[in-house]
PDB file of C-alpha atoms in Angstrom:
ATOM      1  CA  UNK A1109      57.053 138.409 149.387  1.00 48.00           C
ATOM      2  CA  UNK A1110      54.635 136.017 150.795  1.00 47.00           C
ATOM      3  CA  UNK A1111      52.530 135.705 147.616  1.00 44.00           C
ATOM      4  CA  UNK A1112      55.479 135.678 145.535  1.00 42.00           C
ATOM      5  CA  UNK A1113      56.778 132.734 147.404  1.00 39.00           C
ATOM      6  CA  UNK A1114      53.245 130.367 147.285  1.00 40.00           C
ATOM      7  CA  UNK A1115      53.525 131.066 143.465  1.00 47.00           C
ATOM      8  CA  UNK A1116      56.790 129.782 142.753  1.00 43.00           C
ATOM      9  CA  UNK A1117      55.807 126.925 145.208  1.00 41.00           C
ATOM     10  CA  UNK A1118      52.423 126.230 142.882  1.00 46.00           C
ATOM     11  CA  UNK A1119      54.305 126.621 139.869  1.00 48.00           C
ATOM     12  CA  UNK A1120      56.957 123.933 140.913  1.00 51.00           C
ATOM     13  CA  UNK A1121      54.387 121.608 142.053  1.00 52.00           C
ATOM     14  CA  UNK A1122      52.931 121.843 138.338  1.00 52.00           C
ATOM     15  CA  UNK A1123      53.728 119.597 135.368  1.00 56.00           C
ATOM     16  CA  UNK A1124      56.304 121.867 132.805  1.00 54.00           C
ATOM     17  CA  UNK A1125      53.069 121.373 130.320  1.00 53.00           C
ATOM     18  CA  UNK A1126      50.629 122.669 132.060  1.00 51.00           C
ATOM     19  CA  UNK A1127      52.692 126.305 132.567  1.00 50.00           C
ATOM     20  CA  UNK A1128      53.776 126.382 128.723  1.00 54.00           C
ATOM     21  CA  UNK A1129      50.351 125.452 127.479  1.00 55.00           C
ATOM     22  CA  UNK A1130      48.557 128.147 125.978  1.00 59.00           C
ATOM     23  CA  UNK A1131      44.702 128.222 126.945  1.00 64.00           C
ATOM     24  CA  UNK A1132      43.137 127.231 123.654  1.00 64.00           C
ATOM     25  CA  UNK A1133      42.018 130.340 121.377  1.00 67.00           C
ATOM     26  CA  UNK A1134      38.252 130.620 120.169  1.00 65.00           C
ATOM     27  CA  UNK A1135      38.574 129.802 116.456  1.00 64.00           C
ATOM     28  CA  UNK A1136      37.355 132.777 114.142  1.00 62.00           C
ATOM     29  CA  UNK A1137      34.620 131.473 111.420  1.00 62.00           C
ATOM     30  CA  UNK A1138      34.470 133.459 107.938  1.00 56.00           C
ATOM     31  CA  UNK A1139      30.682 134.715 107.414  1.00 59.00           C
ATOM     32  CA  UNK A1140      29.220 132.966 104.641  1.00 60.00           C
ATOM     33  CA  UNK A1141      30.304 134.370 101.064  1.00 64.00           C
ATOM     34  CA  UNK A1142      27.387 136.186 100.261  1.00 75.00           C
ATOM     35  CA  UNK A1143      25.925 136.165  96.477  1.00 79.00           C
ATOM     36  CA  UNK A1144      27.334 139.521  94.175  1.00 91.00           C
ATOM     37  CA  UNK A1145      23.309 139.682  92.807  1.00 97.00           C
ATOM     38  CA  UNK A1146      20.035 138.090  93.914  1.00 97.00           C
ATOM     39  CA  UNK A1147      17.142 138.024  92.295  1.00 97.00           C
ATOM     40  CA  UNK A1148      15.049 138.928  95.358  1.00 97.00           C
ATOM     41  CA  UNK A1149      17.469 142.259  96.133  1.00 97.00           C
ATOM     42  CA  UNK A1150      19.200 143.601  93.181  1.00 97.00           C
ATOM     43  CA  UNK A1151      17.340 145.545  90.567  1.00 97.00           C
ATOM     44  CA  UNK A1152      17.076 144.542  87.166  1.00 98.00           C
ATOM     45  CA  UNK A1153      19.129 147.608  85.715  1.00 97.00           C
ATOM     46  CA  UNK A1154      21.904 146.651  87.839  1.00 97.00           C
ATOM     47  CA  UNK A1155      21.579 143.060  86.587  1.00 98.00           C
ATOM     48  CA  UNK A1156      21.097 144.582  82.640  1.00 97.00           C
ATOM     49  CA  UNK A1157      24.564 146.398  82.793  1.00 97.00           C
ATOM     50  CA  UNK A1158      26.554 142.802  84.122  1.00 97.00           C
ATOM     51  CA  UNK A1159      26.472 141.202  81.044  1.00 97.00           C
ATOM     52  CA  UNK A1160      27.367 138.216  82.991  1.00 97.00           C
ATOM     53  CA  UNK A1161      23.867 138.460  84.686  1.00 97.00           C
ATOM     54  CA  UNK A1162      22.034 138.933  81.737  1.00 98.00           C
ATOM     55  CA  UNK A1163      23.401 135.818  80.077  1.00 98.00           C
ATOM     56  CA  UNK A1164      22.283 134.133  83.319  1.00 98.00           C
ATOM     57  CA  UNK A1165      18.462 136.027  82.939  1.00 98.00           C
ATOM     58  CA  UNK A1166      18.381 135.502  79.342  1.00 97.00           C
ATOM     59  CA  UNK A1167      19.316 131.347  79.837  1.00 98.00           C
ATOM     60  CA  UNK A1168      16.191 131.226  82.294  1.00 98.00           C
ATOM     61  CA  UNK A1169      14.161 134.159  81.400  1.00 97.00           C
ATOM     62  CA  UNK A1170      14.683 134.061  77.333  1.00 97.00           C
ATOM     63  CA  UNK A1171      13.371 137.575  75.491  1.00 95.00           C
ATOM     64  CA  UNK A1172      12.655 138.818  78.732  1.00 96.00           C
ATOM     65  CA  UNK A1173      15.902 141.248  78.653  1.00 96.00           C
ATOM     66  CA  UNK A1174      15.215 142.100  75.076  1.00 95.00           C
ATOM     67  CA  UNK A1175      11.358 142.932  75.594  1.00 94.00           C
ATOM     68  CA  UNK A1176      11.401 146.846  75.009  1.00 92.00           C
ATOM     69  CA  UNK A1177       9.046 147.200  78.100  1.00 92.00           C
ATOM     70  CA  UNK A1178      12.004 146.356  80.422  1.00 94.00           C
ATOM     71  CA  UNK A1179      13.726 149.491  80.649  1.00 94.00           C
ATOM     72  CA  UNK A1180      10.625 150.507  82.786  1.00 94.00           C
ATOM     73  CA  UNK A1181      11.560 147.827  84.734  1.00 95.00           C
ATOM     74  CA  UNK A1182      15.318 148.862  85.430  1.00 96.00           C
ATOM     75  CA  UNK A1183      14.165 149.539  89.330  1.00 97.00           C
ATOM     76  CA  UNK A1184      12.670 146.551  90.021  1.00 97.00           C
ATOM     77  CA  UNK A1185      13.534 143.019  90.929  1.00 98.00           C
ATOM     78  CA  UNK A1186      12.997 139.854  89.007  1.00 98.00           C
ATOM     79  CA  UNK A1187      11.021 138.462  92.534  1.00 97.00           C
ATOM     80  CA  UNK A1188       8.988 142.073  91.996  1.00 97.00           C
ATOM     81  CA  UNK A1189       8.385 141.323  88.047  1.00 96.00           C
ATOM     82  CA  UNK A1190       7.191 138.137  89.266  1.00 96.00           C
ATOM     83  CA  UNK A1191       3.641 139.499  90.456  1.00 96.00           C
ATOM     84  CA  UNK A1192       3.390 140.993  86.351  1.00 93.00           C
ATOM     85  CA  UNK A1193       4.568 137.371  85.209  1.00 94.00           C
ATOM     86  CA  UNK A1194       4.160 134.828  87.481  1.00 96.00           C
ATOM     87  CA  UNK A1195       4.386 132.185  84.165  1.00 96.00           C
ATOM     88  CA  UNK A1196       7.476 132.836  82.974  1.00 95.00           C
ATOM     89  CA  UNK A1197       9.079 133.988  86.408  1.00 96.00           C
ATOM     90  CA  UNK A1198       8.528 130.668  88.315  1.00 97.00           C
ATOM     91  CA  UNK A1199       9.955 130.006  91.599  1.00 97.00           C
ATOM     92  CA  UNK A1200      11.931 127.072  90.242  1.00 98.00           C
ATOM     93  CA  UNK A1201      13.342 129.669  87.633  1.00 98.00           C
ATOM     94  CA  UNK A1202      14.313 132.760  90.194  1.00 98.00           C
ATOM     95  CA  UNK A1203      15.766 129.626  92.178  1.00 97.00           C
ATOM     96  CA  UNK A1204      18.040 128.586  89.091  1.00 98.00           C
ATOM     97  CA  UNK A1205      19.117 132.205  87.890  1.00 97.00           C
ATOM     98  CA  UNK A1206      20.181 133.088  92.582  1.00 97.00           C
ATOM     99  CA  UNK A1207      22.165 129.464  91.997  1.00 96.00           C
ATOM    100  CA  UNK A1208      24.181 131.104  89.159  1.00 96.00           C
ATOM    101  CA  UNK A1209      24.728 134.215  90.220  1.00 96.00           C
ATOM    102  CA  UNK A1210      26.055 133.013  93.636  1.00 95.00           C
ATOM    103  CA  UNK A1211      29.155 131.771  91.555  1.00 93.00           C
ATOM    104  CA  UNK A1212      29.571 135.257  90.097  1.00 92.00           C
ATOM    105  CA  UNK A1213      32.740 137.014  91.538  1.00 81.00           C
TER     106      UNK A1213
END
């Protein structure tokens, strides 16, 4: 009875904001969208059978999905193929085609 008393007492002797005022909530933040395809993870078959990604590898890349060696190259990456063709696989290129696919949904 006691306690129930000194609350009622502290409660009184507090403004009528402070006892509706929610304590503020941590705000939830959405991870980071992250890219359908990248050139450094997906293989290259998966990124043959998008035809969306192969218009992206074929702007950057041109003859390289038409080459009739690349069907050996179905597991691989494009960073991987880059070791076999480090001249037509630039940096600045694999860094052009992740750009593009990043606004593939």
């Amino acid at each position: 009875m006691r306690t129930a008393l000194v609350i009622a007492l502290a409660a009184t002797a507090l403004p009528a904001s402070a006892i509706a005022a929610e304590p503020a909530k941590p705000v939830a933040t959405a991870p980071a969208a992250k890219a359908k395809y990248t050139t450094a993870d997906t293989d290259i078959g998966t990124l043959l059978d998008d035809p969306a990604a192969k218009a992206i590898i074929d702007k950057y890349i041109p003859g390289m999905t038409s080459n009739e060696q690349i069907e050996m190259a179905r597991s691989m990456t494009l960073k991987a193929v880059q070791a076999y063709a480090p001249d037509d696989v630039t940096d600045e290129r694999l860094a052009k085609i992740d750009a593009e696919f990043a606004s593939l949904k």
